[in-house]
N, CA and C of each residue as an Amber inpcrd file, in Angstrom:
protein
   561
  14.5690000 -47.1060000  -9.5850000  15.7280000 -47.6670000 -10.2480000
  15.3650000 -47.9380000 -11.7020000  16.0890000 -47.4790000 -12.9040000
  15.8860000 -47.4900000 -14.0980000  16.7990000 -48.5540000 -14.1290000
  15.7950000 -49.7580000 -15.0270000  16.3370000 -51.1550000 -15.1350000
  16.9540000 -51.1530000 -16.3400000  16.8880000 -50.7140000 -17.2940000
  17.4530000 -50.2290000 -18.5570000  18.4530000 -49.3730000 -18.7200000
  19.4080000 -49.0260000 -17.7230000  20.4880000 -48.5700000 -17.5980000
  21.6850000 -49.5510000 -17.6660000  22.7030000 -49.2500000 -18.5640000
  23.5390000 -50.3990000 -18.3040000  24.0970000 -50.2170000 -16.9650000
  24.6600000 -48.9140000 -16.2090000  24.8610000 -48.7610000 -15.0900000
  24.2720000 -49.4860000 -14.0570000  22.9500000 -49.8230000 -13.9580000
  22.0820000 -50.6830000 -12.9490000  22.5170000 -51.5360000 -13.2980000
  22.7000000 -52.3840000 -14.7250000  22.8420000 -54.0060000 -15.2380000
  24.6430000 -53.9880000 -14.7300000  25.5850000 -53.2940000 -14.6960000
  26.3840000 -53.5720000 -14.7090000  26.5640000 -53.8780000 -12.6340000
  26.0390000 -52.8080000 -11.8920000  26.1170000 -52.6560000 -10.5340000
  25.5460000 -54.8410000 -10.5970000  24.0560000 -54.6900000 -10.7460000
  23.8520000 -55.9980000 -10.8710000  24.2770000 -57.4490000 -11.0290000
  25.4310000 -57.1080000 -12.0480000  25.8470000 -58.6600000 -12.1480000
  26.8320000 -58.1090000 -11.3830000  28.0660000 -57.5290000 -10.6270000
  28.7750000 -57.1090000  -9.8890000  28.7580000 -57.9560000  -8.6270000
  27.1540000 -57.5010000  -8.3420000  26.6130000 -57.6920000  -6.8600000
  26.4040000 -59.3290000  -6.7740000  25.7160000 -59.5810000  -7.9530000
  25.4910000 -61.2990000  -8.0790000  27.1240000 -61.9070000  -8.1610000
  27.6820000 -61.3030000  -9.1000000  29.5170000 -62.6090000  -8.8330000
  29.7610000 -62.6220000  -7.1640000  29.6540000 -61.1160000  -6.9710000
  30.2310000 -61.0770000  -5.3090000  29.3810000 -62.1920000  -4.0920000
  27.8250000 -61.9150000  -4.5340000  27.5400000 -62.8410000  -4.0830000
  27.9720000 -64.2150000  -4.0300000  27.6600000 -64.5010000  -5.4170000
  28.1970000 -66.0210000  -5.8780000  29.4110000 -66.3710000  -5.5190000
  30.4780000 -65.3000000  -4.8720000  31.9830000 -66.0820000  -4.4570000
  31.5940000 -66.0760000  -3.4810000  30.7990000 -65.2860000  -2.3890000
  30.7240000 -65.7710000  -1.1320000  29.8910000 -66.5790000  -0.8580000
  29.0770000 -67.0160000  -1.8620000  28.5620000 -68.1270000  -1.3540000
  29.0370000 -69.3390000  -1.5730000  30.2190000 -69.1850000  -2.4240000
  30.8160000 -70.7160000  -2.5120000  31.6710000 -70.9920000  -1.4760000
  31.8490000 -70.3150000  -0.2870000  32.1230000 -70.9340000   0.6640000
  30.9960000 -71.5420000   1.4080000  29.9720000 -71.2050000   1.3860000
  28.9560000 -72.3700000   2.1890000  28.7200000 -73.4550000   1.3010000
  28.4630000 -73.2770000   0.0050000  28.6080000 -74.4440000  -0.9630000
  29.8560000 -75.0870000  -0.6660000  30.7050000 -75.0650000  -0.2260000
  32.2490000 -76.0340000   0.0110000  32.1230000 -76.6640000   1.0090000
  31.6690000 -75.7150000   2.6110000  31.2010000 -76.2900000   3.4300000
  30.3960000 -77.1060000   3.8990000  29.0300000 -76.5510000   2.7000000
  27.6880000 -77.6810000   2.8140000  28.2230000 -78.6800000   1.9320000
  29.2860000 -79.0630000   1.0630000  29.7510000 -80.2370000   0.8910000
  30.1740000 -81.3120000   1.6600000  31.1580000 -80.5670000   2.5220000
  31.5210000 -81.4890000   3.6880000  30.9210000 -82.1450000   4.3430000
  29.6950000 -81.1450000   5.1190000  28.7360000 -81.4280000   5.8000000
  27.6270000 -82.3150000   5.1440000  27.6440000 -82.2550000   3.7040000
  26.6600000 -83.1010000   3.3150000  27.4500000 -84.5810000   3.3160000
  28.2450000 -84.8190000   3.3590000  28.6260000 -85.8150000   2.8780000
  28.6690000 -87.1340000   4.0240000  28.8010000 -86.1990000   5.3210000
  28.8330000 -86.8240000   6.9470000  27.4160000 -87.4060000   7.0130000
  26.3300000 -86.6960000   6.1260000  25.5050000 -86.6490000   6.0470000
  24.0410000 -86.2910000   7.0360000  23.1730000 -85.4300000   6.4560000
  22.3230000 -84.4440000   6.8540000  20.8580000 -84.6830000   6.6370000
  19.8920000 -84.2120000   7.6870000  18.6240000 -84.8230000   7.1130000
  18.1400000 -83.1250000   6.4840000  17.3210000 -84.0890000   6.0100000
  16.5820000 -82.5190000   5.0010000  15.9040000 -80.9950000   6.1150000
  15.9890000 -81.8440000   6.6490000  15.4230000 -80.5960000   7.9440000
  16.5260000 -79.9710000   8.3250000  17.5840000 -80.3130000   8.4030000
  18.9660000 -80.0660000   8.9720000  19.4260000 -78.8630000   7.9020000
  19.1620000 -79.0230000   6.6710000  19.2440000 -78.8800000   5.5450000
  18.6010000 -77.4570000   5.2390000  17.7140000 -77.1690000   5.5970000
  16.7800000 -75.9250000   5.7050000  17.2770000 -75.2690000   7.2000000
  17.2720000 -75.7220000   7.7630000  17.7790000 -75.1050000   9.2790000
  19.2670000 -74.3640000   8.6080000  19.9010000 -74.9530000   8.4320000
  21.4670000 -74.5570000   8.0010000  21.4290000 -73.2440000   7.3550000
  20.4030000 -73.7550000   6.4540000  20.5870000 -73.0090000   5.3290000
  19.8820000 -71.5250000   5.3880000  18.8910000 -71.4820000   6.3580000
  18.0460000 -70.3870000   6.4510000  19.1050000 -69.2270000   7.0960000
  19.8640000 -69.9610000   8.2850000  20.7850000 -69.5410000   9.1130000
  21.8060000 -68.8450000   8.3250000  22.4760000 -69.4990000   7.6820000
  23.3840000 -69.2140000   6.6430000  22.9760000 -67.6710000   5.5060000
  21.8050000 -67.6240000   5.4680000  21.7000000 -66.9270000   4.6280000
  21.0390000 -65.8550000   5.6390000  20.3270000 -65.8960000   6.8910000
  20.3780000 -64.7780000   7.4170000  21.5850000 -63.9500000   8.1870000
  22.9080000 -64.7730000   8.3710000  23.9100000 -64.1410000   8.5660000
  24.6340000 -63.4510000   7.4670000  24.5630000 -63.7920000   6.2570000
  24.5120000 -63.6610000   4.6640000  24.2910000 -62.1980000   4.2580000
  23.0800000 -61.7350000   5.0440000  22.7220000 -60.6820000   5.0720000
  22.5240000 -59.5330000   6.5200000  22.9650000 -60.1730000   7.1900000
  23.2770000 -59.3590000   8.8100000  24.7960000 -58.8000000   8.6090000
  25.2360000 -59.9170000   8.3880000  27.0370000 -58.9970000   8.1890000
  26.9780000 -58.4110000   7.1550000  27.1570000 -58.3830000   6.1750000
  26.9370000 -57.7830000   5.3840000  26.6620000 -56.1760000   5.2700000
  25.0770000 -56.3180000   5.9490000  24.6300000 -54.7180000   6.3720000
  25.4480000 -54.0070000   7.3070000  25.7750000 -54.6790000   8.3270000
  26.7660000 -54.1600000   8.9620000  28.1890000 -53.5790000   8.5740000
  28.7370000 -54.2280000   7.5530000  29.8380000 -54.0500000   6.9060000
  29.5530000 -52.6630000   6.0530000  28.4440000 -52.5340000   5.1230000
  27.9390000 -51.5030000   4.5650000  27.4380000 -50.3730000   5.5340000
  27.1780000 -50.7370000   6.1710000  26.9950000 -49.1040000   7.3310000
  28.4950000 -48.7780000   7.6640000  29.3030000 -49.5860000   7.7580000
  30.5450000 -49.1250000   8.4080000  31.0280000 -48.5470000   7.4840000
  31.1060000 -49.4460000   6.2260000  32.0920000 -49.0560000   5.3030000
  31.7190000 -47.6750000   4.4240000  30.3190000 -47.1060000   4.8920000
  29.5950000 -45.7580000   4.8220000  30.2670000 -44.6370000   5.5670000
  30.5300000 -45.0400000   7.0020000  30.5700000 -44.4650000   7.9140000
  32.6250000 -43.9140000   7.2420000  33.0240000 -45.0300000   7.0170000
  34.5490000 -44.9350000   7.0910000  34.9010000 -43.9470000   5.9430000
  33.5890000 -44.1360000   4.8710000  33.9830000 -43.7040000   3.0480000
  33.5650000 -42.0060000   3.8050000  33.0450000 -41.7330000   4.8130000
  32.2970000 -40.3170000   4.9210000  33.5010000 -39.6970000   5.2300000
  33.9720000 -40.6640000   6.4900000  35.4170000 -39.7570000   6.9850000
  36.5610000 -39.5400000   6.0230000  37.2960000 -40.6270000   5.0420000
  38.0350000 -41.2270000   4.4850000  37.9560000 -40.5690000   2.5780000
  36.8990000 -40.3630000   2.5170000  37.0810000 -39.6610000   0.8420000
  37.5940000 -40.8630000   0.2720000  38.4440000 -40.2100000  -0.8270000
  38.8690000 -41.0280000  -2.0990000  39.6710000 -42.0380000  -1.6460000
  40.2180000 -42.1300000   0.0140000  41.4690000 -42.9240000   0.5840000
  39.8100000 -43.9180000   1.2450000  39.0440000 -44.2300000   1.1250000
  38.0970000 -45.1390000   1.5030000  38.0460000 -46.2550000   0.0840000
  38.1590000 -46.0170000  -1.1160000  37.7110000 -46.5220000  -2.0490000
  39.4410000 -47.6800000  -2.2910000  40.3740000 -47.0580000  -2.3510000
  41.4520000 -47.7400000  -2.4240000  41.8200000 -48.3070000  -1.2010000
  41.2770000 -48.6230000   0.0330000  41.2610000 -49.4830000   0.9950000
  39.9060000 -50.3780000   0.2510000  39.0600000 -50.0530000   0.2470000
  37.9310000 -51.5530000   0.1110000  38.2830000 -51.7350000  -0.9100000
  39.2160000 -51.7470000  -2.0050000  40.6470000 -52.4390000  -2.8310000
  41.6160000 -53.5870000  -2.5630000  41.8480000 -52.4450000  -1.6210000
  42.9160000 -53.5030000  -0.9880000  42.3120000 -54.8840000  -0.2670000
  41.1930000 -54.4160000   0.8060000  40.4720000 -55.2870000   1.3590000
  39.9240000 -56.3470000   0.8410000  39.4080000 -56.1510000  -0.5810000
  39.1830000 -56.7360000  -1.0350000  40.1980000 -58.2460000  -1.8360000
  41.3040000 -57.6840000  -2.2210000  42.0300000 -58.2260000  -2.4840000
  42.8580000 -59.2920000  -1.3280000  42.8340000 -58.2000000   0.0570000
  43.7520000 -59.2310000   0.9580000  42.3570000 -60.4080000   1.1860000
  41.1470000 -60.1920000   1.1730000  40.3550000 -61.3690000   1.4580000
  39.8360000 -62.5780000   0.6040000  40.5100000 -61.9090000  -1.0960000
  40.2840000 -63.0420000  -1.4650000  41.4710000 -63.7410000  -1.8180000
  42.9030000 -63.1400000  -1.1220000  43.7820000 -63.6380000  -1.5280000
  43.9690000 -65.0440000  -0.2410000  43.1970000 -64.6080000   0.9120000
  42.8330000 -65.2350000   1.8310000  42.0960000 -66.6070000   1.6540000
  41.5550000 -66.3180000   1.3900000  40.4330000 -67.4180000   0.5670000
  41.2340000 -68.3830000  -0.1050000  41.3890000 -67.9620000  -1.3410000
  42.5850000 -68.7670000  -1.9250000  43.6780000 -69.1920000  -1.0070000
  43.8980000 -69.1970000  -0.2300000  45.3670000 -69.9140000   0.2260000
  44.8090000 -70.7180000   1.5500000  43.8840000 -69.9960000   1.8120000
  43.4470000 -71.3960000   3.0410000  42.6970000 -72.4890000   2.2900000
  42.3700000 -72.7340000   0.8390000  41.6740000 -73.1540000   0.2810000
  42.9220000 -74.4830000  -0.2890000  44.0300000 -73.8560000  -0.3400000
  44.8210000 -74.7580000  -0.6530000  45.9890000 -75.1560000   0.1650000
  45.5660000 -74.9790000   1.6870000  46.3400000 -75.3710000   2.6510000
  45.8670000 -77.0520000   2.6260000  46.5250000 -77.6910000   3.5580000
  46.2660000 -78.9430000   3.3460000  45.7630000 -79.4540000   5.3700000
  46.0920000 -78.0930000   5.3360000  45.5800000 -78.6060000   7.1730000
  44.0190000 -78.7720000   6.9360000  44.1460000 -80.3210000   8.1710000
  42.4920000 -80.8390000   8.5990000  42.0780000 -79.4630000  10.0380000
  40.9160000 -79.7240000   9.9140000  40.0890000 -78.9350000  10.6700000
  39.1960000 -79.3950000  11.5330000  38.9330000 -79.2570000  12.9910000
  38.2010000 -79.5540000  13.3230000  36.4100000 -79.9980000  13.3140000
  35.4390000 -80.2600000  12.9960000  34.7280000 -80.0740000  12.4100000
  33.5390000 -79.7300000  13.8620000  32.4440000 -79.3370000  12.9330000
  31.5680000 -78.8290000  14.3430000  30.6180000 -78.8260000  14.4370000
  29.6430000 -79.6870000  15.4140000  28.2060000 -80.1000000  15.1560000
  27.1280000 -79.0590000  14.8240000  27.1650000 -79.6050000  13.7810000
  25.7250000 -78.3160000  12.7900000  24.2400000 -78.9490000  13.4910000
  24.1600000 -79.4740000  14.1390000  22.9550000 -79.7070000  15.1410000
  22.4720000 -79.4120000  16.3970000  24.1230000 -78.7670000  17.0440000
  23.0560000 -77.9760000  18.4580000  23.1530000 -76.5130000  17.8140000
  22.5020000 -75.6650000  18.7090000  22.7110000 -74.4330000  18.2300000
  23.3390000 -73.5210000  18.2970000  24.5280000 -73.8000000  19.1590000
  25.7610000 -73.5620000  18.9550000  26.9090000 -73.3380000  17.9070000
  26.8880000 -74.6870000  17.1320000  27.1790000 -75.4660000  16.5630000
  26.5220000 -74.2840000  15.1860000  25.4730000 -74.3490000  14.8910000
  24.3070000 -74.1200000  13.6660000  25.2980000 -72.4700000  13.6230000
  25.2380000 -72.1950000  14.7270000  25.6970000 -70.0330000  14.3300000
  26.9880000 -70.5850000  14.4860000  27.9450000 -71.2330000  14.8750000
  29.4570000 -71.2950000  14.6330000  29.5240000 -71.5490000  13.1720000
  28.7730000 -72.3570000  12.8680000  29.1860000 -72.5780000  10.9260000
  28.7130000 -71.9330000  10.4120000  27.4550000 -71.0990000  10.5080000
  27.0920000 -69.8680000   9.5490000  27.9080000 -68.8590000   9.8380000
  28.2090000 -68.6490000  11.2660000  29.1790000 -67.2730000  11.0700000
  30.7020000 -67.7980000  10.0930000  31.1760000 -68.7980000  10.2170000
  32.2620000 -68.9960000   9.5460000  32.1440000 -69.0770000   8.5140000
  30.8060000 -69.1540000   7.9140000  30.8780000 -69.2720000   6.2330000
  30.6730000 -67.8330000   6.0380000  29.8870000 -67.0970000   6.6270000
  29.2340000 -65.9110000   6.4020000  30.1210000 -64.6110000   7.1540000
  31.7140000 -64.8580000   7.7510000  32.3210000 -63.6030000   7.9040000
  33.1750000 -62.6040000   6.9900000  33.3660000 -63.7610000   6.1320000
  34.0410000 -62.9260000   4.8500000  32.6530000 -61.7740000   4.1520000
  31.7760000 -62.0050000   4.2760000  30.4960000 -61.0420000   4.3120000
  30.5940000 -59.9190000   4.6410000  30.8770000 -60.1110000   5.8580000
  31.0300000 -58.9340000   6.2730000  31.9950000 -57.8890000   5.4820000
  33.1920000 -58.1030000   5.3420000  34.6130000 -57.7790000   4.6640000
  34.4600000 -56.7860000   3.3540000  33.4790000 -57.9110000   3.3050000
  32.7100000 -57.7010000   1.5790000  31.9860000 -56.3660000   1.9320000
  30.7970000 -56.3640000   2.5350000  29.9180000 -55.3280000   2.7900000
  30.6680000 -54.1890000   3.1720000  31.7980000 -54.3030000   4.2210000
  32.6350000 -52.9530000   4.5010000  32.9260000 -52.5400000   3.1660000
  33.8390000 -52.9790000   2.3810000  34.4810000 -52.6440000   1.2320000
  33.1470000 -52.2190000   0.1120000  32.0820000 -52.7180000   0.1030000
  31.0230000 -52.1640000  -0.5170000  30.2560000 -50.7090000  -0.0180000
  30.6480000 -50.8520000   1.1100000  30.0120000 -49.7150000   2.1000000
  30.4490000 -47.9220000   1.5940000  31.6240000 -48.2940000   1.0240000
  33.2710000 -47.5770000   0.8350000  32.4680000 -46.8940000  -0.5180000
  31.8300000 -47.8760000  -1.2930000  31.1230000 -46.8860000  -2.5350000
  29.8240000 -47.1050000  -2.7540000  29.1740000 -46.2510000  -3.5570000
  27.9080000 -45.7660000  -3.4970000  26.8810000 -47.0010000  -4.4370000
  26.1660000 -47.3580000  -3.8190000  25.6450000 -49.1940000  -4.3840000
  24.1800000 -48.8750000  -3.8750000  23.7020000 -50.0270000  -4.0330000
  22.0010000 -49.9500000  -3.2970000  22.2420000 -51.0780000  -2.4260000
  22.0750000 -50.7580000  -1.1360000  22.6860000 -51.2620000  -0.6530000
  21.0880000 -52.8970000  -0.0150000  20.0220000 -52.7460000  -0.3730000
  18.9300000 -53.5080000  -0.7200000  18.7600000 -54.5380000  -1.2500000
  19.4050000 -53.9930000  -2.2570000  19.7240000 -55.3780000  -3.6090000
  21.1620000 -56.3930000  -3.2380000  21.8190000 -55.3140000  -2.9100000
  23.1230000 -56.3570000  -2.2560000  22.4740000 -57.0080000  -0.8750000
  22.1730000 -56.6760000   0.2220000  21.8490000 -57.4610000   1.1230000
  21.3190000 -58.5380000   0.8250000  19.9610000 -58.3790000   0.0820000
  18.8160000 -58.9290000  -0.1690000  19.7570000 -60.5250000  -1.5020000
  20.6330000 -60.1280000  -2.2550000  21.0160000 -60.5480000  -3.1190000
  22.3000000 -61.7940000  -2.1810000  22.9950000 -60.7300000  -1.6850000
  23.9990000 -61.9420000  -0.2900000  23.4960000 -63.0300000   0.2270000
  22.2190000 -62.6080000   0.8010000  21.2760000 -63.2850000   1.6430000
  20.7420000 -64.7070000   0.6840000  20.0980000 -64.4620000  -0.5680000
  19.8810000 -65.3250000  -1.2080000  20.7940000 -66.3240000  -1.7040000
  21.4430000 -65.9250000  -2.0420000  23.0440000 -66.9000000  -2.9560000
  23.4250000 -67.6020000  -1.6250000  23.4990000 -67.0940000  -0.9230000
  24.5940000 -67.4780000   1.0480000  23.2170000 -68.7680000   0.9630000
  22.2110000 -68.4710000   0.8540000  21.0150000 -69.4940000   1.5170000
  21.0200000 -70.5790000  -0.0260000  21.4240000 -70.3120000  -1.2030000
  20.8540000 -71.1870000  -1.9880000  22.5960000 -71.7040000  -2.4940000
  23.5980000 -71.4060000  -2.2400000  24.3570000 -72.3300000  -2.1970000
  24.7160000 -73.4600000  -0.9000000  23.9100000 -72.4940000   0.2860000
  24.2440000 -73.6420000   1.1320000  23.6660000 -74.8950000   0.8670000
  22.3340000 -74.7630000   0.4180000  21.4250000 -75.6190000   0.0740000
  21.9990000 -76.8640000  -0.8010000  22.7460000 -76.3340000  -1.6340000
  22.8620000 -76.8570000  -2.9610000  24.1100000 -77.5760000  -2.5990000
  25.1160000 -77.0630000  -1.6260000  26.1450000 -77.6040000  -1.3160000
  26.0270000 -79.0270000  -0.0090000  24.7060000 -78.9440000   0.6300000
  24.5260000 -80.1020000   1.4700000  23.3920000 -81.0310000   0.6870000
  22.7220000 -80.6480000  -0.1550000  22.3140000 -81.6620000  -0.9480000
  23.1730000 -82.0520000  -1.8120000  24.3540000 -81.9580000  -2.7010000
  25.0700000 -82.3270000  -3.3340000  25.9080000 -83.3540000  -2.9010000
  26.9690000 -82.6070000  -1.1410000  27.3280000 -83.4140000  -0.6080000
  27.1240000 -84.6200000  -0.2380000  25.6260000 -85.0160000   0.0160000
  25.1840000 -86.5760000   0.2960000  25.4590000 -86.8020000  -1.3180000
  25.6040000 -86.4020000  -2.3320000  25.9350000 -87.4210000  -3.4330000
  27.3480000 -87.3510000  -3.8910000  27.8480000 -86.5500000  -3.9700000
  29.5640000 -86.0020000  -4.7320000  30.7140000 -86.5770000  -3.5320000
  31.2390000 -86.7580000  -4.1640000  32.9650000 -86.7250000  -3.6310000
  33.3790000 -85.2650000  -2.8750000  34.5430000 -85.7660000  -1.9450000
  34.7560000 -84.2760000  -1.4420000  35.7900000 -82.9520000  -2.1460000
  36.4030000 -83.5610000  -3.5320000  36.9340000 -83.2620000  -3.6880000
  36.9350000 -81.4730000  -4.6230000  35.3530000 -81.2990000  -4.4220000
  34.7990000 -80.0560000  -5.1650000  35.1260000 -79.1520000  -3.8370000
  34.4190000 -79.3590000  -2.9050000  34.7590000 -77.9760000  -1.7880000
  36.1690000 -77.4390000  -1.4040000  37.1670000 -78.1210000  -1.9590000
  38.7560000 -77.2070000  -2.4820000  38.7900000 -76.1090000  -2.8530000
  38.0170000 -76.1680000  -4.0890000  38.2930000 -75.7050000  -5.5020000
  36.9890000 -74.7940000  -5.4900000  35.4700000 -74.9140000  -4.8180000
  34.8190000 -74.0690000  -4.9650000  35.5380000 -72.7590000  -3.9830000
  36.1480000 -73.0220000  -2.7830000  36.6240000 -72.0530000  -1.8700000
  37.9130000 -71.1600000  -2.7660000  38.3370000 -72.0580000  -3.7750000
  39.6880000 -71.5110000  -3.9100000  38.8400000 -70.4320000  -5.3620000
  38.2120000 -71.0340000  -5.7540000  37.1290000 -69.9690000  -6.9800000
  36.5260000 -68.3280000  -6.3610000  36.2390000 -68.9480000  -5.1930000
  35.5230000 -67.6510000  -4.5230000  36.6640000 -66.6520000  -4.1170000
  37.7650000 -67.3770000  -4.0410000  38.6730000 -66.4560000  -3.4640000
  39.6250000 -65.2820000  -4.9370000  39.4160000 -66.4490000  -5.9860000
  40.0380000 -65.6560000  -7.1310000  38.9680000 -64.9130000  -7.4680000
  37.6520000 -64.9420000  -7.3740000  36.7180000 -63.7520000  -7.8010000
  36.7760000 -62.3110000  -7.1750000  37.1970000 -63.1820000  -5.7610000
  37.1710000 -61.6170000  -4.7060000  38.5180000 -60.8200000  -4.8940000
  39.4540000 -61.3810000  -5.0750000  40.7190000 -60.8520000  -5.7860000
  40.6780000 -60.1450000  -6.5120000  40.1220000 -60.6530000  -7.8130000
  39.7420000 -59.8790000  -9.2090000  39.3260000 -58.5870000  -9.0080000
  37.8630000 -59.0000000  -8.4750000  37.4590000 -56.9080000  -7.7300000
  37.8100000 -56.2880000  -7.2750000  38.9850000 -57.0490000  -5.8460000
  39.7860000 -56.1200000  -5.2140000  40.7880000 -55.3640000  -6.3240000
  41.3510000 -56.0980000  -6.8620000  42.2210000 -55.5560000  -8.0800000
  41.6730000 -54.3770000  -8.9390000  40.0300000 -54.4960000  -9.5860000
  39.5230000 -54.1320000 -10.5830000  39.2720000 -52.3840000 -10.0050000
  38.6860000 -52.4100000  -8.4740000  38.7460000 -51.6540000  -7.9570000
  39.9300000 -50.4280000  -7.3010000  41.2570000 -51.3390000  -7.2280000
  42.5090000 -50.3240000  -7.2970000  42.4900000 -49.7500000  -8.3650000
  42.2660000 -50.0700000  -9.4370000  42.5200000 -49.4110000 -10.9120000
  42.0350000 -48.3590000 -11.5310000
């Protein structure tokens, strides 16, 4: 990989926003959850979890969305468009629904893969629609995986200090980013 390509620098920060919106749903979540409050062990457990589903769906999504772009041609690229767009238009509007939610013990282990998969299925979505065009698909996993694990982090240590009123607005951010690409990508 020639790092001095703007083509690589541009794929790059691409891969990092995408990351960074999906990880502000575990940052919204690890708000909540921080705030019920979490011990630091809890904290690394979550978070490891979080970020290895981060990067499991994900890959999965990218093999598919390989598999679909092989059959599908140029009608593969304007679906992970669209996809893109219906999921972050998704995002955004459950972000500003006002319904309460059940909440769900992040301590058995049950509990631990029910909230990573829920932070970490829009991942998947993502990875299909990435799958659809030609990426490295290494750096994105590897890149999902990290952001998914270091906003969770950041979002349950925060939570024991902040108000709840940021994990709204980080969910409703992630959702206008994923929009944007879906959009950028019809075009």
């Amino acid at each position: 990989m020639d790092w001095t390509s703007p083509l690589v620098w541009g794929q790059f920060v691409t891969i990092w926003l995408m990351a960074a919106a999906l990880g502000l749903d575990a940052l919204s979540l690890g708000l909540g959850i921080g705030m019920r409050g979490v011990r630091k062990l809890d904290v690394l457990k979550i978070s490891a979890v979080i970020a290895l589903f981060h990067m499991i769906l994900p890959l999965g999504g990218i093999l598919m969305g390989g598999y679909i772009s092989a059959l599908l041609g140029q009608v593969a690229t304007l679906c992970g468009g669209i996809l893109l767009v219906l999921l972050g238009a998704h995002m955004l509007y459950s972000s500003l629904r006002s319904d309460e939610f059940r909440s769900v013990d992040h301590r058995s282990f049950w509990g631990l893969i029910l909230f990573s998969l829920s932070v970490s299925i829009d991942s998947f979505s993502v990875g299909l629609s990435l799958g659809m065009f030609a990426g490295d698909t290494v750096l994105t996993v590897l890149m999902f995986g990290a952001m998914g694990g270091l906003m969770s982090v950041i979002g349950l240590m925060l939570g024991r200090r902040v108000g709840q009123w940021i994990g709204e607005y980080g969910e409703a951010l992630g959702g206008v980013i994923l929009l944007a690409f879906g959009i950028k990508f019809l075009l």
